[in-house]
Amino acid sequence: MGKARYKTLVDAIATEINEGRLLPGARLPTHREFAAKHGLALVTATRVFSELEAMGLVSGEVGRGTFVRDISLPSGHGIDQQDLVAAGTVDLNFNYPSLPGQTDTLRQALRQLASSGDLEAALRYQPHGGRPIERAAVARHLERSGLKVEGANVLIVNGAQHGLTVAVMALLKPGDVVAVDALTYPGFKVLAEVHRLELVPVPASSTGPDLDALERLCAKRRIRAIYAMPTMHNPLGWVTHIEWRERLVAIVRKHGLLIIEDAAYAFLANDPPPPLAALAPETTVYVSGLSKSVATGLRFGFASAPLKWIPAMERAIRATTWNTPGVITAMACGWLDDGTVARLEEEKRQDAMLRQTIATEMLSGMSFVRHPSSYFLWLPLETEVRADLVAMALMREGISVSTSEPFATSSHSTQAIRLALGSVDIPKLRAALETVKRVIHHQLYL
């Protein structure tokens, strides 16, 4: 078949969808049925469907078929669409947890900083990875979190996302293959796309990523690194047990991999097993920050790595932001040392537990995946219910949620929504979760 006919078929179906003649949720013929109907080779029919999916008009689901998407909901709606959350919308899409009194804590810190004798130093360029005194403060904080390192192993960065960027820029190169969970943090997906990394998904088991599957993957492919969230996985809330972590480290050492450990939400887990960086310090970059434990606007993060990687990571900091802002760094390190961060972490653990209790009450009768002290909840949908239609119906009710699409690293995303519980007050959360349940039930019985 010539290219013109292939394009004509794509354009014809796209027009039917855009003009509303093919409605959201409509099931398209199978690839084989489509090929037979139009007299095509199966590979050409598959190409037509692939182009429609790339255009954001349809989505394919393993074992179910190909369905028309609700095109009023942007492709990839979720964690990477923050600008779509309009004023007045109840935000169950993004987590920016804040506690009463945090603004007073900020005012007090600014007053203390203003009266300090070292204020002028905060106005000058800082060393790329932070001053030794500040790196030592972070090292003390990490030791309280179960990771004993020296200040020389620590780099101060502009938030955890910047820490991930620094690790990727310094240690990986375009074309490298990185093993990731089948559902993973969307920010790392974006980072991999920008730096042209190939992500290969590791399916889930009942207790976390399937390490047997990872072993098979390493036997087939030349894996360079693994990106992992062993403590408070986003979006599933896993806290993997010590035996899982020890086996992962054994696989990493056997195949010569490096680990990028994302601990952005790890503070929410009470007494978790040691981080991977404590079990395999020679091959792990540990990344976290204060965005969730203190405030998203703070943009203070840190990375811990083997000394052999520090110079390359410092160059990556220089190439991106040069250094962290001196004022923010001084204030954040003061909070690390005076116990403010530890206090806020404990208070937010309690806050997250309360919100999960409310979610359990309001979503009674529904199945979901979560950790009891996490700020998010994963809600798989019944076979008959489509996530994009649920998300769009909730948007019309003034509630923003994420579908599974931004988190999926395989070619077909599951039908599920992720609920961020940490960004609205308790009465609004109760009302919003009640609406979520009602809308899903309505979609089930349409």
Short mmCIF file of C-alpha atoms in Angstrom, two decimals:
data_model
loop_
_atom_site.label_atom_id
_atom_site.label_comp_id
_atom_site.label_asym_id
_atom_site.label_seq_id
_atom_site.Cartn_x
_atom_site.Cartn_y
_atom_site.Cartn_z
CA MET A 1 0.00 0.00 0.00
CA GLY A 2 1.33 3.45 -0.86
CA LYS A 3 2.04 6.06 1.75
CA ALA A 4 -0.79 8.29 0.48
CA ARG A 5 -3.46 5.69 1.33
CA TYR A 6 -1.94 5.04 4.76
CA LYS A 7 -2.06 8.76 5.51
CA THR A 8 -5.59 9.01 4.13
CA LEU A 9 -6.82 6.38 6.58
CA VAL A 10 -5.11 8.10 9.52
CA ASP A 11 -6.60 11.44 8.51
CA ALA A 12 -10.08 9.98 8.03
CA ILE A 13 -10.20 8.39 11.48
CA ALA A 14 -8.69 11.50 13.09
CA THR A 15 -11.42 13.62 11.47
CA GLU A 16 -14.15 11.32 12.78
CA ILE A 17 -12.74 11.63 16.30
CA ASN A 18 -12.20 15.40 16.16
CA GLU A 19 -15.70 15.99 14.76
CA GLY A 20 -17.32 13.79 17.40
CA ARG A 21 -18.54 11.04 15.07
CA LEU A 22 -16.36 8.59 17.01
CA LEU A 23 -17.17 9.22 20.66
CA PRO A 24 -14.78 9.00 23.64
CA GLY A 25 -14.58 5.43 24.89
CA ALA A 26 -15.60 3.87 21.56
CA ARG A 27 -13.73 0.65 20.84
CA LEU A 28 -12.01 0.49 17.44
CA PRO A 29 -11.71 -2.75 15.44
CA THR A 30 -8.75 -4.99 16.20
CA HIS A 31 -5.68 -4.49 14.03
CA ARG A 32 -6.51 -7.72 12.19
CA GLU A 33 -10.15 -6.71 11.60
CA PHE A 34 -9.07 -3.27 10.40
CA ALA A 35 -6.52 -4.80 8.03
CA ALA A 36 -9.11 -7.19 6.56
CA LYS A 37 -11.72 -4.46 6.15
CA HIS A 38 -9.36 -2.13 4.27
CA GLY A 39 -7.31 -4.75 2.44
CA LEU A 40 -4.10 -3.89 4.31
CA ALA A 41 -1.12 -5.81 5.55
CA LEU A 42 -1.30 -6.31 9.31
CA VAL A 43 1.91 -4.30 9.81
CA THR A 44 0.34 -1.35 7.95
CA ALA A 45 -2.83 -1.49 10.05
CA THR A 46 -0.67 -1.47 13.16
CA ARG A 47 1.12 1.59 11.82
CA VAL A 48 -2.19 3.42 11.36
CA PHE A 49 -3.17 2.72 14.97
CA SER A 50 0.29 3.71 16.23
CA GLU A 51 0.08 7.08 14.52
CA LEU A 52 -3.38 7.74 15.96
CA GLU A 53 -2.03 6.88 19.42
CA ALA A 54 0.95 9.20 18.91
CA MET A 55 -1.53 11.96 18.02
CA GLY A 56 -3.23 11.42 21.39
CA LEU A 57 -6.51 10.37 19.76
CA VAL A 58 -6.65 6.73 20.85
CA SER A 59 -5.13 4.53 23.53
CA GLY A 60 -4.36 0.82 23.32
CA GLU A 61 -4.81 -1.53 26.25
CA VAL A 62 -3.36 -5.01 26.43
CA GLY A 63 -6.09 -7.63 26.25
CA ARG A 64 -8.88 -5.08 25.73
CA GLY A 65 -8.31 -3.29 22.46
CA THR A 66 -7.96 0.28 21.22
CA PHE A 67 -10.29 3.04 22.43
CA VAL A 68 -11.01 6.63 21.44
CA ARG A 69 -9.63 9.06 24.01
CA ASP A 70 -11.53 12.03 25.35
CA ILE A 71 -9.60 14.68 23.42
CA SER A 72 -10.87 17.46 25.67
CA LEU A 73 -8.50 15.96 28.25
CA PRO A 74 -4.90 16.69 27.16
CA SER A 75 -2.71 13.70 26.36
CA GLY A 76 -0.53 12.95 29.34
CA HIS A 77 -2.87 14.74 31.73
CA GLY A 78 -1.50 14.42 35.22
CA ILE A 79 1.69 15.29 36.96
CA ASP A 80 3.18 16.97 33.88
CA GLN A 81 0.17 19.28 33.38
CA GLN A 82 0.39 21.51 36.46
CA ASP A 83 -0.50 24.64 34.53
CA LEU A 84 -3.92 23.15 33.75
CA VAL A 85 -5.03 23.29 37.40
CA ALA A 86 -7.17 26.42 37.31
CA ALA A 87 -7.96 28.70 40.19
CA GLY A 88 -10.83 27.30 42.23
CA THR A 89 -10.12 23.72 41.18
CA VAL A 90 -9.75 21.17 43.97
CA ASP A 91 -6.27 19.81 43.31
CA LEU A 92 -5.94 16.05 43.78
CA ASN A 93 -3.26 16.03 41.10
CA PHE A 94 -0.20 17.58 42.79
CA ASN A 95 1.11 17.28 46.33
CA TYR A 96 2.30 20.47 48.01
CA PRO A 97 1.52 19.67 51.66
CA SER A 98 1.62 22.58 54.07
CA LEU A 99 0.88 22.71 57.79
CA PRO A 100 -0.57 25.54 59.90
CA GLY A 101 2.19 27.76 61.21
CA GLN A 102 4.72 27.14 58.44
CA THR A 103 4.56 30.76 57.29
CA ASP A 104 5.42 31.88 60.83
CA THR A 105 8.39 29.49 60.78
CA LEU A 106 9.55 31.14 57.56
CA ARG A 107 9.20 34.65 59.02
CA GLN A 108 11.22 33.69 62.06
CA ALA A 109 13.95 32.11 59.92
CA LEU A 110 14.20 35.21 57.74
CA ARG A 111 14.53 37.41 60.82
CA GLN A 112 17.30 35.20 62.20
CA LEU A 113 19.07 35.23 58.86
CA ALA A 114 18.80 39.02 58.62
CA SER A 115 20.50 39.43 62.00
CA SER A 116 23.26 36.89 61.34
CA GLY A 117 26.85 37.98 60.92
CA ASP A 118 27.36 35.97 57.73
CA LEU A 119 24.60 37.53 55.63
CA GLU A 120 26.97 39.11 53.11
CA ALA A 121 28.36 35.68 52.19
CA ALA A 122 24.88 34.61 51.05
CA LEU A 123 24.97 37.29 48.33
CA ARG A 124 28.04 35.86 46.61
CA TYR A 125 28.57 32.85 44.37
CA GLN A 126 28.77 29.64 46.37
CA PRO A 127 30.87 26.54 45.62
CA HIS A 128 29.04 24.45 43.05
CA GLY A 129 28.13 21.68 45.49
CA GLY A 130 27.66 23.93 48.51
CA ARG A 131 29.99 25.16 51.24
CA PRO A 132 31.61 22.48 53.44
CA ILE A 133 29.65 23.62 56.51
CA GLU A 134 26.36 23.24 54.63
CA ARG A 135 27.27 19.87 53.14
CA ALA A 136 28.14 18.70 56.66
CA ALA A 137 24.68 19.80 57.87
CA VAL A 138 23.05 17.69 55.16
CA ALA A 139 25.29 14.74 56.05
CA ARG A 140 24.09 14.95 59.66
CA HIS A 141 20.49 14.98 58.43
CA LEU A 142 21.11 11.93 56.24
CA GLU A 143 22.64 10.04 59.16
CA ARG A 144 19.43 10.58 61.11
CA SER A 145 17.65 9.07 58.08
CA GLY A 146 19.79 5.93 58.15
CA LEU A 147 22.51 6.95 55.68
CA LYS A 148 25.95 7.66 57.16
CA VAL A 149 28.08 9.72 54.77
CA GLU A 150 30.69 12.46 54.98
CA GLY A 151 30.05 16.01 53.89
CA ALA A 152 32.43 15.45 50.98
CA ASN A 153 29.96 12.89 49.57
CA VAL A 154 27.11 15.42 49.61
CA LEU A 155 26.10 17.92 46.94
CA ILE A 156 23.49 20.62 47.49
CA VAL A 157 21.11 21.04 44.55
CA ASN A 158 18.00 23.03 43.64
CA GLY A 159 15.42 20.43 44.65
CA ALA A 160 15.26 16.67 44.13
CA GLN A 161 14.39 16.99 40.43
CA HIS A 162 17.60 18.94 39.90
CA GLY A 163 19.44 16.23 41.83
CA LEU A 164 18.11 13.61 39.43
CA THR A 165 19.13 15.82 36.51
CA VAL A 166 22.65 16.21 37.87
CA ALA A 167 23.00 12.44 38.32
CA VAL A 168 21.80 11.73 34.78
CA MET A 169 23.96 14.43 33.18
CA ALA A 170 27.08 13.34 35.05
CA LEU A 171 26.82 9.57 34.95
CA LEU A 172 24.76 8.56 31.90
CA LYS A 173 24.96 9.28 28.21
CA PRO A 174 22.41 9.29 25.38
CA GLY A 175 21.36 5.78 24.42
CA ASP A 176 22.03 4.29 27.86
CA VAL A 177 19.39 1.81 29.02
CA VAL A 178 17.84 2.43 32.43
CA ALA A 179 15.58 -0.05 34.21
CA VAL A 180 12.58 1.60 35.84
CA ASP A 181 9.35 0.46 37.44
CA ALA A 182 6.42 -0.13 35.09
CA LEU A 183 4.77 2.75 36.97
CA THR A 184 7.24 5.43 37.97
CA TYR A 185 7.72 9.12 38.74
CA PRO A 186 6.82 11.18 35.64
CA GLY A 187 9.63 13.67 36.27
CA PHE A 188 12.19 10.97 35.60
CA LYS A 189 10.40 10.01 32.37
CA VAL A 190 10.69 13.62 31.18
CA LEU A 191 14.34 13.71 32.20
CA ALA A 192 15.04 10.49 30.28
CA GLU A 193 13.34 11.88 27.19
CA VAL A 194 15.38 15.08 27.26
CA HIS A 195 18.66 13.18 27.71
CA ARG A 196 17.69 10.44 25.24
CA LEU A 197 17.85 7.53 27.66
CA GLU A 198 16.01 4.31 26.90
CA LEU A 199 13.71 3.30 29.75
CA VAL A 200 12.80 -0.39 30.07
CA PRO A 201 10.00 -1.28 32.48
CA VAL A 202 10.28 -3.79 35.31
CA PRO A 203 6.84 -5.27 36.12
CA ALA A 204 5.46 -5.29 39.64
CA SER A 205 5.18 -8.18 42.06
CA SER A 206 3.05 -8.18 45.20
CA THR A 207 5.82 -6.56 47.28
CA GLY A 208 7.52 -4.25 44.79
CA PRO A 209 9.33 -4.40 41.45
CA ASP A 210 9.77 -7.99 40.26
CA LEU A 211 13.47 -8.81 40.75
CA ASP A 212 13.19 -12.06 38.79
CA ALA A 213 12.05 -9.97 35.84
CA LEU A 214 14.96 -7.58 36.40
CA GLU A 215 17.38 -10.52 36.34
CA ARG A 216 15.94 -11.70 33.02
CA LEU A 217 16.13 -8.16 31.66
CA CYS A 218 19.80 -7.85 32.62
CA ALA A 219 20.52 -11.15 30.87
CA LYS A 220 18.95 -9.86 27.64
CA ARG A 221 19.92 -6.19 27.58
CA ARG A 222 22.95 -4.14 28.48
CA ILE A 223 21.42 -2.21 31.36
CA ARG A 224 23.47 0.75 32.57
CA ALA A 225 21.46 1.87 35.61
CA ILE A 226 18.33 1.36 37.64
CA TYR A 227 16.10 4.17 38.89
CA ALA A 228 14.43 3.08 42.12
CA MET A 229 12.12 4.40 44.83
CA PRO A 230 12.38 1.68 47.50
CA THR A 231 11.01 3.86 50.30
CA MET A 232 7.57 5.35 49.61
CA HIS A 233 7.29 4.63 45.92
CA ASN A 234 5.42 7.19 43.84
CA PRO A 235 2.64 6.36 42.89
CA LEU A 236 2.16 2.96 44.60
CA GLY A 237 3.47 3.69 48.10
CA TRP A 238 5.73 0.63 48.38
CA VAL A 239 8.29 0.42 51.16
CA THR A 240 10.28 -2.62 50.09
CA HIS A 241 11.58 -4.99 52.76
CA ILE A 242 15.25 -5.53 53.58
CA GLU A 243 15.48 -8.88 51.75
CA TRP A 244 14.27 -7.22 48.54
CA ARG A 245 16.86 -4.47 48.91
CA GLU A 246 19.69 -6.90 49.57
CA ARG A 247 18.77 -8.96 46.53
CA LEU A 248 18.56 -5.85 44.34
CA VAL A 249 22.05 -4.84 45.48
CA ALA A 250 23.32 -8.32 44.61
CA ILE A 251 21.85 -7.99 41.08
CA VAL A 252 23.35 -4.52 40.70
CA ARG A 253 26.81 -5.74 41.69
CA LYS A 254 26.58 -8.84 39.52
CA HIS A 255 25.76 -6.81 36.40
CA GLY A 256 27.80 -3.68 37.16
CA LEU A 257 24.85 -1.27 37.34
CA LEU A 258 24.58 2.07 39.05
CA ILE A 259 21.57 2.99 41.18
CA ILE A 260 19.74 6.29 41.23
CA GLU A 261 17.73 6.19 44.46
CA ASP A 262 14.88 8.70 44.66
CA ALA A 263 13.95 9.36 48.30
CA ALA A 264 11.75 12.44 47.85
CA TYR A 265 8.90 10.91 49.87
CA ALA A 266 11.00 8.61 52.09
CA PHE A 267 10.50 10.83 55.15
CA LEU A 268 6.86 9.68 55.30
CA ALA A 269 7.85 6.09 56.15
CA ASN A 270 8.28 5.42 59.84
CA ASP A 271 11.44 3.38 60.58
CA PRO A 272 12.00 1.96 57.07
CA PRO A 273 14.84 -0.45 56.17
CA PRO A 274 18.22 1.12 55.31
CA PRO A 275 18.32 2.98 51.99
CA LEU A 276 20.01 1.34 49.01
CA ALA A 277 22.79 3.91 49.35
CA ALA A 278 23.63 2.45 52.76
CA LEU A 279 23.73 -1.10 51.37
CA ALA A 280 25.64 -0.27 48.17
CA PRO A 281 27.39 3.08 48.79
CA GLU A 282 29.96 2.46 46.04
CA THR A 283 27.36 2.46 43.25
CA THR A 284 24.39 4.55 44.44
CA VAL A 285 23.37 8.18 44.03
CA TYR A 286 20.83 9.06 46.72
CA VAL A 287 18.59 12.04 45.92
CA SER A 288 16.09 13.87 48.10
CA GLY A 289 15.10 17.35 49.18
CA LEU A 290 12.79 19.47 51.32
CA SER A 291 10.01 20.14 48.81
CA LYS A 292 7.55 17.72 50.40
CA SER A 293 8.81 17.70 53.98
CA VAL A 294 9.00 21.50 54.24
CA ALA A 295 7.70 23.43 51.20
CA THR A 296 7.68 23.01 47.42
CA GLY A 297 8.77 26.62 46.92
CA LEU A 298 11.97 26.11 48.90
CA ARG A 299 13.78 24.28 46.04
CA PHE A 300 16.47 22.89 48.30
CA GLY A 301 17.69 19.38 47.59
CA PHE A 302 20.70 17.17 48.06
CA ALA A 303 22.46 14.24 46.49
CA SER A 304 24.88 11.82 48.08
CA ALA A 305 27.29 9.87 45.88
CA PRO A 306 30.63 8.03 45.93
CA LEU A 307 33.62 10.40 45.94
CA LYS A 308 34.66 9.16 42.48
CA TRP A 309 31.48 10.68 40.97
CA ILE A 310 31.46 14.00 42.85
CA PRO A 311 33.63 16.01 40.38
CA ALA A 312 31.45 15.05 37.41
CA MET A 313 28.29 15.89 39.34
CA GLU A 314 29.74 19.25 40.40
CA ARG A 315 30.36 20.03 36.72
CA ALA A 316 26.71 19.20 36.01
CA ILE A 317 25.62 21.63 38.74
CA ARG A 318 27.88 24.29 37.24
CA ALA A 319 26.37 23.68 33.79
CA THR A 320 22.78 23.97 35.03
CA THR A 321 22.44 26.36 37.98
CA TRP A 322 26.06 27.10 39.03
CA ASN A 323 25.09 26.79 42.69
CA THR A 324 22.10 26.87 45.00
CA PRO A 325 20.92 30.30 46.19
CA GLY A 326 22.90 31.29 49.26
CA VAL A 327 19.93 32.65 51.22
CA ILE A 328 17.79 29.52 50.71
CA THR A 329 20.72 27.24 51.52
CA ALA A 330 21.57 29.06 54.74
CA MET A 331 17.97 28.99 55.90
CA ALA A 332 17.42 25.32 54.99
CA CYS A 333 20.61 24.16 56.68
CA GLY A 334 19.62 26.09 59.79
CA TRP A 335 16.33 24.18 59.84
CA LEU A 336 18.16 20.88 59.38
CA ASP A 337 20.35 21.57 62.40
CA ASP A 338 17.80 23.12 64.78
CA GLY A 339 15.26 20.30 64.41
CA THR A 340 12.68 22.21 62.36
CA VAL A 341 12.85 19.74 59.45
CA ALA A 342 12.59 16.73 61.79
CA ARG A 343 9.54 18.30 63.46
CA LEU A 344 7.83 19.05 60.16
CA GLU A 345 8.54 15.55 58.88
CA GLU A 346 6.85 14.00 61.92
CA GLU A 347 3.89 16.37 61.69
CA LYS A 348 3.44 15.59 58.00
CA ARG A 349 3.60 11.85 58.64
CA GLN A 350 0.71 12.31 61.06
CA ASP A 351 -1.13 14.54 58.58
CA ALA A 352 -0.69 11.98 55.79
CA MET A 353 -2.00 9.18 58.04
CA LEU A 354 -5.09 11.25 58.83
CA ARG A 355 -5.73 11.88 55.14
CA GLN A 356 -5.34 8.19 54.30
CA THR A 357 -7.84 7.35 57.03
CA ILE A 358 -10.29 9.80 55.49
CA ALA A 359 -9.68 8.31 52.03
CA THR A 360 -10.38 4.81 53.38
CA GLU A 361 -13.67 6.06 54.82
CA MET A 362 -14.79 8.05 51.79
CA LEU A 363 -13.79 5.39 49.21
CA SER A 364 -15.17 2.44 51.17
CA GLY A 365 -16.02 -0.51 48.96
CA MET A 366 -13.40 0.42 46.35
CA SER A 367 -10.01 -1.23 45.86
CA PHE A 368 -6.91 0.94 45.99
CA VAL A 369 -3.15 0.74 46.54
CA ARG A 370 -1.44 2.98 49.05
CA HIS A 371 0.85 3.23 52.07
CA PRO A 372 -0.97 4.28 55.26
CA SER A 373 1.29 7.31 55.73
CA SER A 374 1.70 8.43 52.12
CA TYR A 375 0.23 11.53 50.49
CA PHE A 376 -1.07 9.67 47.45
CA LEU A 377 -3.36 6.81 46.53
CA TRP A 378 -3.53 4.62 43.41
CA LEU A 379 -7.06 3.73 42.36
CA PRO A 380 -7.37 0.99 39.70
CA LEU A 381 -10.62 1.17 37.77
CA GLU A 382 -13.07 -1.53 36.82
CA THR A 383 -12.69 -3.04 33.34
CA GLU A 384 -15.67 -1.05 32.04
CA VAL A 385 -14.37 2.32 33.26
CA ARG A 386 -11.85 4.47 31.39
CA ALA A 387 -9.47 6.77 33.27
CA ASP A 388 -9.59 9.62 30.75
CA LEU A 389 -13.39 9.78 30.94
CA VAL A 390 -13.29 9.75 34.74
CA ALA A 391 -10.64 12.51 34.79
CA MET A 392 -12.66 14.64 32.38
CA ALA A 393 -15.88 14.14 34.32
CA LEU A 394 -14.09 15.15 37.52
CA MET A 395 -12.62 18.21 35.79
CA ARG A 396 -16.15 19.30 34.98
CA GLU A 397 -16.92 18.94 38.70
CA GLY A 398 -13.94 21.18 39.52
CA ILE A 399 -11.58 18.40 40.64
CA SER A 400 -8.20 17.70 39.04
CA VAL A 401 -6.73 14.18 39.20
CA SER A 402 -4.02 12.32 37.30
CA THR A 403 -4.61 9.35 35.05
CA SER A 404 -2.11 6.49 34.93
CA GLU A 405 -0.68 7.66 31.61
CA PRO A 406 2.06 9.99 32.95
CA PHE A 407 3.36 7.24 35.26
CA ALA A 408 3.38 4.37 32.75
CA THR A 409 6.68 3.29 31.18
CA SER A 410 5.24 0.46 29.09
CA SER A 411 3.49 1.07 25.78
CA HIS A 412 0.03 0.54 27.27
CA SER A 413 -1.06 2.28 30.45
CA THR A 414 -3.50 0.69 32.86
CA GLN A 415 -6.89 2.18 33.64
CA ALA A 416 -6.32 3.90 36.97
CA ILE A 417 -6.17 7.32 38.57
CA ARG A 418 -3.74 8.69 41.14
CA LEU A 419 -5.12 10.87 43.91
CA ALA A 420 -2.81 13.36 45.63
CA LEU A 421 -4.19 13.88 49.12
CA GLY A 422 -1.86 16.53 50.51
CA SER A 423 -2.83 19.81 48.85
CA VAL A 424 -6.34 20.69 50.06
CA ASP A 425 -7.85 21.20 53.50
CA ILE A 426 -9.66 18.34 55.20
CA PRO A 427 -13.29 19.42 54.51
CA LYS A 428 -12.50 19.92 50.80
CA LEU A 429 -10.71 16.56 50.71
CA ARG A 430 -13.74 14.75 52.12
CA ALA A 431 -16.09 16.38 49.63
CA ALA A 432 -13.75 15.79 46.70
CA LEU A 433 -13.28 12.09 47.51
CA GLU A 434 -17.04 11.68 47.80
CA THR A 435 -17.33 13.16 44.30
CA VAL A 436 -14.58 10.88 42.98
CA LYS A 437 -16.48 7.83 44.18
CA ARG A 438 -19.76 9.08 42.73
CA VAL A 439 -18.26 9.87 39.33
CA ILE A 440 -16.54 6.48 39.05
CA HIS A 441 -19.76 4.67 39.93
CA HIS A 442 -21.61 6.75 37.36
CA GLN A 443 -19.08 5.82 34.67
CA LEU A 444 -19.39 2.16 35.65
CA TYR A 445 -23.13 2.11 35.07
CA LEU A 446 -23.35 4.28 31.95
#
